[in-house]
Coordinates of C-alpha atoms and ligand atoms in Angstrom, one line a residue:
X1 CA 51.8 1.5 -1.9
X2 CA 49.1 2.2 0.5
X3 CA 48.4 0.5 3.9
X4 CA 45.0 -0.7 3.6
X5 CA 44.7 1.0 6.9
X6 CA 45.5 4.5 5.4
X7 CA 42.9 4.0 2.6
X8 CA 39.7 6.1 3.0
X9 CA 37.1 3.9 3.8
X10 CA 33.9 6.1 2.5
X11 CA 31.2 6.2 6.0
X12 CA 28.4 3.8 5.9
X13 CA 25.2 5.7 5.7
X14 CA 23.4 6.6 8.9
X15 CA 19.5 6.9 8.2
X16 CA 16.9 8.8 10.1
X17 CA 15.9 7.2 13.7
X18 CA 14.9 8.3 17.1
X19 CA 17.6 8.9 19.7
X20 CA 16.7 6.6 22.1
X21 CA 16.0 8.8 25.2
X22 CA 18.5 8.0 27.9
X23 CA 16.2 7.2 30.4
X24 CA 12.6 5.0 30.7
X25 CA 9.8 7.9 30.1
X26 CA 7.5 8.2 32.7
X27 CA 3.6 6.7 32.8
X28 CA 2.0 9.8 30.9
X29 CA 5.1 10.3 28.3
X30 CA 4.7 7.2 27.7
X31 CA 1.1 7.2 26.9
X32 CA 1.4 10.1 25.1
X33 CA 4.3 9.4 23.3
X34 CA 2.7 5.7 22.4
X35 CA -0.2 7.1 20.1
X36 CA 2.2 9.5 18.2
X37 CA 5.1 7.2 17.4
X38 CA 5.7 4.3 19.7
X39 CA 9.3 4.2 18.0
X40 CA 10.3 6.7 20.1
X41 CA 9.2 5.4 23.2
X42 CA 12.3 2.7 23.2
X43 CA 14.9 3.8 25.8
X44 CA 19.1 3.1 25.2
X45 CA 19.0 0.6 27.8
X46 CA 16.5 -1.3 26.0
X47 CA 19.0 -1.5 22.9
X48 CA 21.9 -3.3 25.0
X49 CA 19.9 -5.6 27.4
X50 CA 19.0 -8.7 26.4
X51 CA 15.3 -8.9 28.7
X52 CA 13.9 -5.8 30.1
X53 CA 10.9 -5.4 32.3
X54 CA 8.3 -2.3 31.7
X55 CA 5.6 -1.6 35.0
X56 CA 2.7 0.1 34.3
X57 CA -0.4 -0.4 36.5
X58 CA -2.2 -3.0 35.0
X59 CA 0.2 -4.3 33.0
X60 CA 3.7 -6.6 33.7
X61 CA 5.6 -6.3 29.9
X62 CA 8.5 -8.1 29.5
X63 CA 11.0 -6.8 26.3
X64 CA 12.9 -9.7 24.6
X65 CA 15.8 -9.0 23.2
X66 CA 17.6 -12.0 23.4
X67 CA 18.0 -14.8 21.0
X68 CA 17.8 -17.8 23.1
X69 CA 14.5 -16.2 25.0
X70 CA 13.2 -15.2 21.5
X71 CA 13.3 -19.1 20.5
X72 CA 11.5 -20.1 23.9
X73 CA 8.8 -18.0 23.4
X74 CA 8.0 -17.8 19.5
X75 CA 9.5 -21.4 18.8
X76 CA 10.3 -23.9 21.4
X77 CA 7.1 -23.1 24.0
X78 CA 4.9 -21.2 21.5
X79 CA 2.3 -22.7 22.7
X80 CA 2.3 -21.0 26.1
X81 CA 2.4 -17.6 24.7
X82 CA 0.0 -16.5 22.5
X83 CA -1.1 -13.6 20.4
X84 CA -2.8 -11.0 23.0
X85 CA -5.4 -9.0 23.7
X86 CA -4.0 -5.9 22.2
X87 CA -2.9 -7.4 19.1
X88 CA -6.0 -9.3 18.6
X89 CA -8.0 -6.6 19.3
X90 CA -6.0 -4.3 16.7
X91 CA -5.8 -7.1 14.0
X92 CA -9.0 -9.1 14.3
X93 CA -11.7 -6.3 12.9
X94 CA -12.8 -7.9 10.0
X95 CA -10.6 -10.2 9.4
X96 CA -11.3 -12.5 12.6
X97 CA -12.1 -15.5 10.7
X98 CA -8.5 -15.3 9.1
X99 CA -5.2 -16.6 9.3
X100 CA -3.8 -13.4 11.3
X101 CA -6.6 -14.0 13.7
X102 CA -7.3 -17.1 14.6
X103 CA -6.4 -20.1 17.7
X104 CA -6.3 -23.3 18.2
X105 CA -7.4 -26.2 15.9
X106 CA -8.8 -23.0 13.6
X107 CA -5.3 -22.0 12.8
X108 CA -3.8 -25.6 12.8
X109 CA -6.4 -26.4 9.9
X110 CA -6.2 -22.9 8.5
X111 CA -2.5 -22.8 8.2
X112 CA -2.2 -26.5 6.8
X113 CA -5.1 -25.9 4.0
X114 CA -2.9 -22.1 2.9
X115 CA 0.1 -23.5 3.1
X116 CA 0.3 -24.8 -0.9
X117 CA -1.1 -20.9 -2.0
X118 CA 2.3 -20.0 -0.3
X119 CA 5.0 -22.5 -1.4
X120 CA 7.9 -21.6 -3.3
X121 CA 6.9 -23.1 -6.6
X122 CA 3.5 -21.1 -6.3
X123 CA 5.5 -18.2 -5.7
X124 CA 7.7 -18.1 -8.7
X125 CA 4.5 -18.7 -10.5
X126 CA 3.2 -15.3 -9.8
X127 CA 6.4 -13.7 -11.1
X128 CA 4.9 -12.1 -14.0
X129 CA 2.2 -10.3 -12.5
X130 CA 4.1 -8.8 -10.3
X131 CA 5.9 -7.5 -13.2
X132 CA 3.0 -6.5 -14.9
X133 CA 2.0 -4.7 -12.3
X134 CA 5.6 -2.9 -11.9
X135 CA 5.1 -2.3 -15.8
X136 CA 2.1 -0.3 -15.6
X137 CA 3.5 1.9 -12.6
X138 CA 6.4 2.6 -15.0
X139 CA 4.1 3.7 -17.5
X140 CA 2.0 5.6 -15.2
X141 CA 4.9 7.4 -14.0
X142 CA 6.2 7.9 -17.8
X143 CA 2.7 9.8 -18.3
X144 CA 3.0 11.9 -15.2
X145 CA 5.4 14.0 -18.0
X146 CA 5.8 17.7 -16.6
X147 CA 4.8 15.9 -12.7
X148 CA 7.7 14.3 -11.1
X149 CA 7.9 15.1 -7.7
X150 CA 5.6 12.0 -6.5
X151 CA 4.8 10.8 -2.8
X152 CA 6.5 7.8 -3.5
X153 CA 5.4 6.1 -0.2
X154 CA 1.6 6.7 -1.8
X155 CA 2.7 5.3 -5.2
X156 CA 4.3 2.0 -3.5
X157 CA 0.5 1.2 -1.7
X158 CA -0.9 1.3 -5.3
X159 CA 1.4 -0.8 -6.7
X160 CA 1.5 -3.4 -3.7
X161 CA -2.0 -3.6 -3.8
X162 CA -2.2 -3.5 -7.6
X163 CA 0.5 -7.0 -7.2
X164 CA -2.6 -8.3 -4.4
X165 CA -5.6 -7.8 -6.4
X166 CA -3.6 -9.5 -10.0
X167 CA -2.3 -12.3 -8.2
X168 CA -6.1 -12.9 -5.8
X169 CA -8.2 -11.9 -8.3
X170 CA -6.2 -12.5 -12.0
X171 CA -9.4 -11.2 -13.5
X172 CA -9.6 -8.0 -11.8
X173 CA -11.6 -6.3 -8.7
X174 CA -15.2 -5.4 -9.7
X175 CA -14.8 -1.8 -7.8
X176 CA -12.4 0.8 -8.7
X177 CA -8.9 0.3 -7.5
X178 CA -8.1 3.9 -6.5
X179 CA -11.5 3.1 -4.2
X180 CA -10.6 0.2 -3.2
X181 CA -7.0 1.4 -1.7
X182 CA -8.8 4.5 -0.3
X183 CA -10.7 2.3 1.5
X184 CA -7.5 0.6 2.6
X185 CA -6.1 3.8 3.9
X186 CA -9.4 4.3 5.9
X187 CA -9.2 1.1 7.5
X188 CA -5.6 1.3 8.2
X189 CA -6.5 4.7 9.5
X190 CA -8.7 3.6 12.0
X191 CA -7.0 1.0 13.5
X192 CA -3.5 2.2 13.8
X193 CA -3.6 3.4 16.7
X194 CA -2.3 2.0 20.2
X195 CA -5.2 3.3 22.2
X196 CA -4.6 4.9 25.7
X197 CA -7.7 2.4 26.2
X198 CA -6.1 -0.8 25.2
X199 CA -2.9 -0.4 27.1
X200 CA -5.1 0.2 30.0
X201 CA -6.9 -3.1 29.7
X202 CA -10.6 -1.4 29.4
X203 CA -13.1 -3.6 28.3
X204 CA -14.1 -4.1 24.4
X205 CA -17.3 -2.9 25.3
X206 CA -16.3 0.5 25.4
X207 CA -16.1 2.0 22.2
X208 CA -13.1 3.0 20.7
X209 CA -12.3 6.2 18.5
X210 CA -12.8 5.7 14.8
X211 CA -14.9 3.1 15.4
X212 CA -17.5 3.7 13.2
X213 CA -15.7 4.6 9.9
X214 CA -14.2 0.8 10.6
X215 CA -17.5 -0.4 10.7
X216 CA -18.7 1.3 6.8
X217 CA -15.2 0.6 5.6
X218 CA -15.7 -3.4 6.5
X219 CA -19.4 -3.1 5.0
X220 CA -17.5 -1.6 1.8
X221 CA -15.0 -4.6 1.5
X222 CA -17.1 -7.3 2.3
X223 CA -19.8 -6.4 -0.3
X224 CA -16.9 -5.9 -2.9
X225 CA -15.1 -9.3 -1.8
X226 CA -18.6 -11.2 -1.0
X227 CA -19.4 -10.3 -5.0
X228 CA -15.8 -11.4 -6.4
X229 CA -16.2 -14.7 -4.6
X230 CA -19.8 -15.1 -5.9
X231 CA -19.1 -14.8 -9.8
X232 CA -15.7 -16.8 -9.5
X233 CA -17.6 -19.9 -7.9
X234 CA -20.1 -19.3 -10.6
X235 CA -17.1 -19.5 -13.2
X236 CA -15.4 -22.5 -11.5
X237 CA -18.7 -24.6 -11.4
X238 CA -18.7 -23.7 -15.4
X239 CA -15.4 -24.0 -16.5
X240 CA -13.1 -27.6 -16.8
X241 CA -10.2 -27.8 -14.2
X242 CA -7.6 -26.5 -16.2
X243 CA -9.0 -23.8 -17.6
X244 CA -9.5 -22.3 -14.2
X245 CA -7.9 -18.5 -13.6
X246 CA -4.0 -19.6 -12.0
X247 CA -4.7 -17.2 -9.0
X248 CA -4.6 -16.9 -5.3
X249 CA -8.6 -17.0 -5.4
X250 CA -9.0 -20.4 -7.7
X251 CA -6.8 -21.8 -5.1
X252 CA -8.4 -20.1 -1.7
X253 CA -11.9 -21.6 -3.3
X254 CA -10.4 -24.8 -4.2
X255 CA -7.9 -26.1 -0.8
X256 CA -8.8 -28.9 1.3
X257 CA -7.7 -29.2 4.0
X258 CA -5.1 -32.1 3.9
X259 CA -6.5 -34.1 7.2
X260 CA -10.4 -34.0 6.0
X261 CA -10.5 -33.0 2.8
X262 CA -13.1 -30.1 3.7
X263 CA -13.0 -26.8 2.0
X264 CA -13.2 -23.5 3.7
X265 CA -16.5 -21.5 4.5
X266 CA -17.8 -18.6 2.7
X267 CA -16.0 -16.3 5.7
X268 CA -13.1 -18.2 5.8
X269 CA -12.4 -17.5 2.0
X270 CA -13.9 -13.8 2.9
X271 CA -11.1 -13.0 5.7
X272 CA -8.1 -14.6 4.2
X273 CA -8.8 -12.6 1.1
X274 CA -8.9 -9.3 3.4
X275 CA -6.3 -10.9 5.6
X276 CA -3.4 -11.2 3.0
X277 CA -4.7 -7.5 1.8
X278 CA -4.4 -6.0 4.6
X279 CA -1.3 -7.8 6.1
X280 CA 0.4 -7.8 2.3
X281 CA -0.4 -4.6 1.0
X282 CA 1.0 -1.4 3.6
X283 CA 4.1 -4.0 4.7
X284 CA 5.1 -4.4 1.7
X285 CA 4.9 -0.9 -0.2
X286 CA 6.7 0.4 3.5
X287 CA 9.8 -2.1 2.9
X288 CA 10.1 -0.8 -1.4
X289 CA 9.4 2.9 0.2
X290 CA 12.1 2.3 2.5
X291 CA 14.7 0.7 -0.3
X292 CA 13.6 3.7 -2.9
X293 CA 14.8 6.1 0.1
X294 CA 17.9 4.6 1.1
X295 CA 19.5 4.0 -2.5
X296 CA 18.6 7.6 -2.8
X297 CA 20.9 8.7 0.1
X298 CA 23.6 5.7 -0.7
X299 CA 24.6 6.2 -4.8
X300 CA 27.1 3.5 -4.9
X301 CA 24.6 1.0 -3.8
X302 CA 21.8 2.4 -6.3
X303 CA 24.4 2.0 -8.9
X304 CA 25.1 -1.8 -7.8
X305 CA 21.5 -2.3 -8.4
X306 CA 20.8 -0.5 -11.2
X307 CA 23.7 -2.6 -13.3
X308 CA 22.0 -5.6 -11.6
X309 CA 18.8 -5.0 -13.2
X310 CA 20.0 -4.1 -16.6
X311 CA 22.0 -7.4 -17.0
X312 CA 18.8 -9.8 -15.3
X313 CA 16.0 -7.9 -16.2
X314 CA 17.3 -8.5 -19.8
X315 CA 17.7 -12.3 -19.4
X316 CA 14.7 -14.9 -19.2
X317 CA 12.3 -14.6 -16.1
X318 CA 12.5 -17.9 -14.9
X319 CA 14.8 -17.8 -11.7
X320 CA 14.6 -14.0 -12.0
X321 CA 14.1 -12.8 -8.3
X322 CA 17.1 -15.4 -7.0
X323 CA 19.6 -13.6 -9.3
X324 CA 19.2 -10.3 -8.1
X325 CA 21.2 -11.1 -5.0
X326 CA 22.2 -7.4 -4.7
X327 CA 18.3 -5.8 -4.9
X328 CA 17.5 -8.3 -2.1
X329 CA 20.3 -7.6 -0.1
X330 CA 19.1 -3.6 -0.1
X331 CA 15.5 -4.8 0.4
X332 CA 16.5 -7.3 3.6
X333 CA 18.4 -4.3 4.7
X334 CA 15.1 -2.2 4.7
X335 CA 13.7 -4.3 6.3
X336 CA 16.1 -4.8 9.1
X337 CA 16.4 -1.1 9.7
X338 CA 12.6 -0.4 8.9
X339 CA 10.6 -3.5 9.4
X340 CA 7.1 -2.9 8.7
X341 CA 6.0 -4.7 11.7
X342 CA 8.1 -3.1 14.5
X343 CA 7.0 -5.2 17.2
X344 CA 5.2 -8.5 17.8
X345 CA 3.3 -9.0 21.3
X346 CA 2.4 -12.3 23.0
X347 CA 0.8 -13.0 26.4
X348 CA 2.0 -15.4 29.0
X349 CA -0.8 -18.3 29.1
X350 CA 1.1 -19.7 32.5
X351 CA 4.4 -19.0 34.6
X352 CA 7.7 -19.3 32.8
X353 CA 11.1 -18.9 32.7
X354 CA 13.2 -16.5 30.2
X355 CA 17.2 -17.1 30.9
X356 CA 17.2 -15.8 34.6
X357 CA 14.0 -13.9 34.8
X358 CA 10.8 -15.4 35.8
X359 CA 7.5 -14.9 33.8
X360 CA 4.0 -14.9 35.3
X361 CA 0.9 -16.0 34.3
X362 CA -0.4 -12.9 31.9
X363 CA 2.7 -11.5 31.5
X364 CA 3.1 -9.4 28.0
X365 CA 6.1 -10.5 26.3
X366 CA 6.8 -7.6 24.0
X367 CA 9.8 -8.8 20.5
X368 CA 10.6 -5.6 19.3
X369 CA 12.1 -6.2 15.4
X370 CA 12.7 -2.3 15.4
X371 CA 14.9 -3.2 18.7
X372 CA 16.5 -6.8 18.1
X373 CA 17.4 -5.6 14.2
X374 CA 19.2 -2.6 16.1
X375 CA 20.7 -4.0 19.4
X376 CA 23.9 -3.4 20.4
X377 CA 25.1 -6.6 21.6
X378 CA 23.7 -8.7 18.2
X379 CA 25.1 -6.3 15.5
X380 CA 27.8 -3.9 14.3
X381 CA 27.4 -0.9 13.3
X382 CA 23.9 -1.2 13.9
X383 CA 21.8 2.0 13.0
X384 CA 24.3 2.5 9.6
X385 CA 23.0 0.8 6.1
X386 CA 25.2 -2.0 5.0
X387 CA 23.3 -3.8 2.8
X388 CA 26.8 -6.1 2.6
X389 CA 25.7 -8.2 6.0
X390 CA 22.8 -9.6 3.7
X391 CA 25.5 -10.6 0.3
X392 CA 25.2 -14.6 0.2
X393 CA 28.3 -14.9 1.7
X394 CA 27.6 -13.0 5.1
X395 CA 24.1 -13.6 5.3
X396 CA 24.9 -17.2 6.2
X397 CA 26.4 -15.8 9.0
X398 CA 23.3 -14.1 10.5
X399 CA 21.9 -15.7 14.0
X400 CA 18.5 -17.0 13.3
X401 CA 17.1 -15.2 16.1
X402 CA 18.6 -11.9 15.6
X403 CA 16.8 -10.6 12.2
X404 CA 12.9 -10.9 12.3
X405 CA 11.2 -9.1 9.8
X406 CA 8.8 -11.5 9.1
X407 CA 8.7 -13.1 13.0
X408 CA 9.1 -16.9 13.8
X409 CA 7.9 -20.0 14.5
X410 CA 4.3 -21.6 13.6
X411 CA 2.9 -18.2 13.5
X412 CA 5.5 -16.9 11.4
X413 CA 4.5 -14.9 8.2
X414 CA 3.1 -16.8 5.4
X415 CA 3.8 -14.5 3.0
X416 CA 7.5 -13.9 3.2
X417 CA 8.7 -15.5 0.2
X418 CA 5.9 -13.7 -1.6
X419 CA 6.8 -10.1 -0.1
X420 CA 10.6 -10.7 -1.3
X421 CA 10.1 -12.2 -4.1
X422 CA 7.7 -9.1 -5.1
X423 CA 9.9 -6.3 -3.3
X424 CA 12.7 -7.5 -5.2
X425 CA 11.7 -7.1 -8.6
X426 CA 9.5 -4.3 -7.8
X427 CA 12.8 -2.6 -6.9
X428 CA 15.0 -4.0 -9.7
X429 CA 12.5 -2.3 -12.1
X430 CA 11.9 1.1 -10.9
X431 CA 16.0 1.7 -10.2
X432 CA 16.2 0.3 -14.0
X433 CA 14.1 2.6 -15.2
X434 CA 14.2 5.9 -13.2
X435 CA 16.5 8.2 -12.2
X436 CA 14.9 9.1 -7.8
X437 CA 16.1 11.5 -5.9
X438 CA 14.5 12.8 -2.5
X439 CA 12.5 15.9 -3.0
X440 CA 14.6 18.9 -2.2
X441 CA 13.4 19.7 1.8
X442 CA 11.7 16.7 2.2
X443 CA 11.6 15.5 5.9
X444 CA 12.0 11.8 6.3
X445 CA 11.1 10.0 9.5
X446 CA 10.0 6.6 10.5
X447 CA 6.7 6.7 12.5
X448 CA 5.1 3.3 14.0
X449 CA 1.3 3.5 13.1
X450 CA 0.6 -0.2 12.7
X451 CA 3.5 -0.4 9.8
X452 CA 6.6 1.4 10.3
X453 CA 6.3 4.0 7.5
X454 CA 7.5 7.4 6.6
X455 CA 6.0 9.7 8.8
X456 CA 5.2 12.8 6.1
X457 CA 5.4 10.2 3.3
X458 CA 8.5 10.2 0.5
X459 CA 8.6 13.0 -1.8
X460 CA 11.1 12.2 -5.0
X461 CA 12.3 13.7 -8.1
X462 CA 11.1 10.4 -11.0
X463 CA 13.4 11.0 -13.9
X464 CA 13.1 8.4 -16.6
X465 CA 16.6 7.0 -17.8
Ligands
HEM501 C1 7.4 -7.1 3.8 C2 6.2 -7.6 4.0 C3 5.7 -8.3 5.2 C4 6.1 -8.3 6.5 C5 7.3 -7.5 7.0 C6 5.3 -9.2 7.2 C7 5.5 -9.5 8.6 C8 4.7 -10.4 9.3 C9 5.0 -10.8 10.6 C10 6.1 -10.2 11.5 C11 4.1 -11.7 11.0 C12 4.0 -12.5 12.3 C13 3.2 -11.8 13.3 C14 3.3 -12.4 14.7 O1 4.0 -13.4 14.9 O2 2.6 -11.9 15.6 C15 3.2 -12.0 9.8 C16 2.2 -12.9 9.8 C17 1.4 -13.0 8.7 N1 1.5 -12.5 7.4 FE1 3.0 -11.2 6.9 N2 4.4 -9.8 6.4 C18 4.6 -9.3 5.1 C19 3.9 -9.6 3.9 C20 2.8 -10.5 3.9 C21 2.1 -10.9 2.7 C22 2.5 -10.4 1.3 C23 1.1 -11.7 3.1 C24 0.1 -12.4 2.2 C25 -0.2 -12.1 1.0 C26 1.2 -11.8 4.5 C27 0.3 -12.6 5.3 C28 0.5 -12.9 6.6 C29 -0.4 -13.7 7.4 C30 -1.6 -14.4 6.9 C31 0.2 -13.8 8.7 C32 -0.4 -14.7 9.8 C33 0.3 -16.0 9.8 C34 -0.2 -17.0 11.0 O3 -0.6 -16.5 12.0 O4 -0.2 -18.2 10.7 N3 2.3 -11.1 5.0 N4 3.7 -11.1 8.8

């Protein structure tokens, strides 16, 4: 009889990443290396210390790595560190009447008035659109006969936003869908960037590249969006209570918030309706583009979810998403070794302390998911996939502070549950029903251009089962 020691123990997967360079790059690497792929720009030290300091000349970052400072700053004194200029300035164009965006009492009344759109039992609710929409990708791939290598990085922004605009708007965007996600990309396109500009600290009165396209892309939504909100406020003024649409939009035009009863403004409802596009749509097609690529380099674990989905996918939908414990396990690895939003920023409002070093007034605090889901010190076997560390029985075993996909804290993301929930099943049905294997040749890197996405998207071989 074997030793368990002498039985071959197949290797875990190691997926595409940047070697971290050995040593800090210097001011103009960094720059330039910052507006290509800021991935790269993290050196090995970065990936072992817990807090590391960054210089540049007009700008004192601070890298937190470590749990306990990780807690201070997003949790326990969250109040002193708040969202910065950069980030603000990157997230707020057009959407800075929205929950992404804004401070203070705004966000306090904001966050209290979405939470209910958010809940669990809300969630669950929204199960079978998200199936729907899963169903007509299937069939739009099964009509693709003859056309099977797709960009499947492409295909998972149509049906992300396809799951968006059934669940907002259950009776459809007024404007073509295909125009409505090249829009999308435009505005993504434009502000993806981390500007030379912004890390500089130049004024917001100087104009930015790309700036214009932003501007006609944000004239384009808000007409589209202004109209939706128009007729359904028409409909709702029409219609009794319960025969209402049971979507995102019914309940954006209906919430009060809880401490005065008042509902939102017309650009509140306007924001958050491009807010949860925006910040739902590219994170979460990244995190199924990512899955979709891994299972193809890992069979055993494609097979584990494919047998999965056959025996749920066959059962009743209620409860669905919490019995595929295996499909989430591959997606929460995704997302530890890809998460969508690399990095978080906050600024330093007054002096602090972080474990042993000392934080001043302005200081940029830079969490780096990308970093902290790869650190040395937090986990083993860090850079290989094991979606095993995220099976019920380990995942209990995870630090709190250590995995980060969707940040923490008050300003943590309200839409996790919805992006697993809807990754999940997404997944489930596409490894059901097709056969995906990378395109033969196809180059497959992770690239930081607001999401962490592949660089030269995901070409696959679809083969319907
Ligand atoms: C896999 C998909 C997703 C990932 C990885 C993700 C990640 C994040 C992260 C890291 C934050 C916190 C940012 C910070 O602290 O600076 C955040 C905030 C937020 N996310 Fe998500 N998100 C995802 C999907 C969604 C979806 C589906 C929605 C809505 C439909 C959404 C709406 C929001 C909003 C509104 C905020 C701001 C919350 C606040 O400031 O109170 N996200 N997200």
């Amino acid at each position: 009889m074997p030793l368990i020691s002498d039985v071959e123990v197949a290797p875990l997967y190691r997926p595409p990443a940047p070697e971290p360079p050995a040593r800090r790059l210097g001011l103009f690497k960094l720059l330039s290396t910052l507006q290509r792929n800021p991935l790269e720009c993290w050196s090995a030290d970065v990936f072992e210390q817990p807090i590391a300091r960054v210089k540049l000349p007009l700008l004192d970052a601070v890298l937190v790595h470590d749990p306990a400072a990780i807690r201070r700053v997003l949790v326990d004194n969250a109040a002193n560190y708040r969202k910065d200029p950069i980030q603000r300035r990157i997230l707020s164009v057009g959407l800075a009447d929205g929950l992404l965006s804004v401070e203070d009492e705004r966000w306090e009344v904001q966050r209290r008035t979405l939470a209910p759109l958010f809940a669990r039992r809300t969630v669950a609710a929204l199960t079978q659109a998200m199936l729907t929409a899963a169903d007509a990708l299937t069939q739009r791939w099964n009509a693709l006969a003859g056309r099977r290598v797709l960009d499947i990085a492409a295909e998972m922004t149509l049906v992300t936003l396809n799951v968006l605009a059934r669940t907002i708007f259950s009776d459809g965007l007024s404007s073509d869908l295909d125009e409505f996600r090249r829009a999308m990309n435009a505005y993504f396109g434009s502000i993806g960037r981390i500007g030379a500009l912004d890390l500089l600290g130049a004024p917001r009165a100087i104009p930015r590249p790309g700036g214009r396209t932003l501007r006609r892309t944000m004239s384009y939504f808000e007409g589209v969006i202004d109209e939706i909100i128009a007729t359904r406020r028409r409909r709702l003024d029409q219609m009794p209570q319960a025969e209402a649409p049971a979507d995102l939009l019914t309940l954006l035009l209906r919430a009060l918030d809880p401490s005065t009863g008042r509902p939102m403004s017309l650009a509140e409802v306007r924001s958050n309706i491009l807010t949860f596009l925006s910040a739902g749509h590219e994170t979460t097609a990244n995190t199924l583009a990512w899955s979709l690529f891994l299972l193809s380099q890992a069979p055993d674990w494609a097979r584990r979810v494919r047998e999965e989905a056959d025996r749920e996918l066959a059962a009743p939908v209620e409860g669905l998403a919490d019995r595929l414990v295996v499909t989430r396990a591959v997606v929460e690895e995704a997302l530890r070794l890809y998460p969508p939003i690399a990095a978080l920023s906050r600024a330093a409002e007054q002096g602090d302390s972080l474990g042993a070093e000392q934080i001043k007034p302005g200081a940029l605090i830079v969490i780096a998911p990308y970093v902290l889901h790869r650190h040395r010190a937090l986990w083993q076997q860090p850079d290989r996939f094991d979606p095993t560390r995220f099976l019920p029985e380990k995942r209990v075993a995870i630090a709190r502070y250590t995995y980060l996909p969707f940040g923490a804290g008050p300003r943590t993301c309200i839409g996790s549950s919805f992006a697993l929930q809807e990754a999940t099943l997404i997944l489930a049905v596409l490894v059901q029903r097709f056969d995906m294997r990378l395109a033969p040749g196809a180059k497959v890197w992770p690239q930081q251009k607001i999401t962490l996405r592949p660089a030269h998207g995901l070409p696959m071989v679809i083969t319907p089962r």
